[in-house]
Tab-separated table of C-alpha atoms in Angstrom:
chain	number	residue	atom	x	y	z
A	1	THR	CA	-0.785	6.416	-9.000
A	2	ASP	CA	-1.636	4.398	-5.839
A	3	PRO	CA	-0.442	0.754	-6.316
A	4	TYR	CA	-3.040	-0.837	-4.139
A	5	GLN	CA	-5.905	0.060	-6.806
A	6	PRO	CA	-9.018	-1.684	-6.500
A	7	ILE	CA	-7.708	-4.379	-9.197
A	8	GLU	CA	-4.869	-5.499	-7.120
A	9	ARG	CA	-6.797	-7.497	-5.245
A	10	GLN	CA	-7.255	-10.028	-8.355
A	11	MET	CA	-3.911	-9.226	-10.150
A	12	ALA	CA	-1.281	-8.793	-7.414
A	13	ILE	CA	1.446	-6.968	-9.374
A	14	THR	CA	2.431	-5.072	-6.691
A	15	ARG	CA	2.908	-8.028	-4.460
A	16	GLN	CA	5.197	-9.350	-7.453
A	17	ILE	CA	7.116	-6.122	-7.609
A	18	LEU	CA	7.501	-5.949	-3.907
A	19	GLN	CA	8.990	-9.626	-4.051
A	20	ILE	CA	11.407	-8.895	-7.035
A	21	MET	CA	12.675	-5.832	-4.579
A	22	ALA	CA	12.980	-8.300	-1.695
A	23	GLU	CA	14.775	-10.656	-3.795
A	24	THR	CA	17.133	-8.020	-5.037
A	25	ARG	CA	17.517	-6.196	-1.989
A	26	HIS	CA	16.475	-3.060	-3.848
A	27	PRO	CA	15.095	-0.079	-1.816
A	28	VAL	CA	11.299	0.947	-2.123
A	29	GLY	CA	9.057	3.847	-1.691
A	30	LEU	CA	5.407	3.980	-1.718
A	31	ILE	CA	2.459	5.938	-1.040
A	32	THR	CA	-1.317	4.610	-0.632
A	33	LYS	CA	-4.523	4.971	0.662
A	34	SER	CA	-5.773	1.698	0.630
A	35	ASP	CA	-5.634	-0.779	3.481
A	36	LEU	CA	-4.445	-3.188	1.158
A	37	VAL	CA	-1.023	-2.831	1.701
A	38	THR	CA	-1.381	-4.870	4.980
A	39	ARG	CA	-1.505	-7.981	2.929
A	40	ASP	CA	1.925	-7.226	1.610
A	41	ILE	CA	3.304	-6.620	5.186
A	42	ASP	CA	5.527	-9.795	5.495
A	43	LEU	CA	7.493	-8.824	2.445
A	44	LEU	CA	7.544	-4.992	3.595
A	45	ALA	CA	8.764	-6.513	7.224
A	46	ASP	CA	11.466	-7.921	5.575
A	47	LEU	CA	12.574	-5.005	3.345
A	48	ALA	CA	12.325	-2.776	6.721
A	49	ARG	CA	14.627	-5.320	8.523
A	50	ASP	CA	17.607	-3.582	6.355
A	51	ASN	CA	15.946	-0.191	6.147
A	52	LEU	CA	14.837	-0.586	2.191
A	53	VAL	CA	11.274	0.579	2.498
A	54	HIS	CA	9.020	4.144	3.326
A	55	VAL	CA	5.296	3.498	3.072
A	56	GLY	CA	3.361	6.585	3.480
A	57	MET	CA	-0.290	6.604	4.030
A	58	SER	CA	-2.777	9.626	3.751
A	59	VAL	CA	-6.509	9.780	5.484
A	60	THR	CA	-8.288	12.855	4.072
A	61	THR	CA	-10.970	12.800	6.965
A	62	LEU	CA	-11.758	10.596	9.774
A	63	ASP	CA	-15.683	11.062	8.757
A	64	PRO	CA	-16.366	7.775	7.354
A	65	LYS	CA	-19.308	9.277	4.993
A	66	LEU	CA	-17.521	12.226	4.104
A	67	ALA	CA	-14.942	9.984	2.774
A	68	ARG	CA	-17.113	8.076	0.689
A	69	ILE	CA	-18.237	11.331	-1.064
A	70	MET	CA	-14.587	12.915	-1.584
A	71	GLU	CA	-13.085	9.400	-2.414
A	72	PRO	CA	-15.068	6.711	-2.939
A	73	ARG	CA	-12.485	4.192	-4.091
A	74	ALA	CA	-10.176	4.478	-1.166
A	75	SER	CA	-10.263	2.663	2.149
A	76	THR	CA	-12.436	4.000	4.743
A	77	PRO	CA	-10.765	5.721	7.327
A	78	ALA	CA	-12.265	3.377	10.539
């Protein structure tokens, strides 16, 4: 499941988990379709300095109209 679901904007649970991972220097891997991942770039960059993070993103299509039909809750490709 994508850790950056729409409710993450209010709850910030993924961010809290990333903070703990950064504090304990625990490796992290995540896959998302959301641009919300950029909110946590500070924590991800900190983990990346020690090669402790892998972030994967997928883009289904570059056509915004088709993207809204296929994945209405995912971030637009633009």
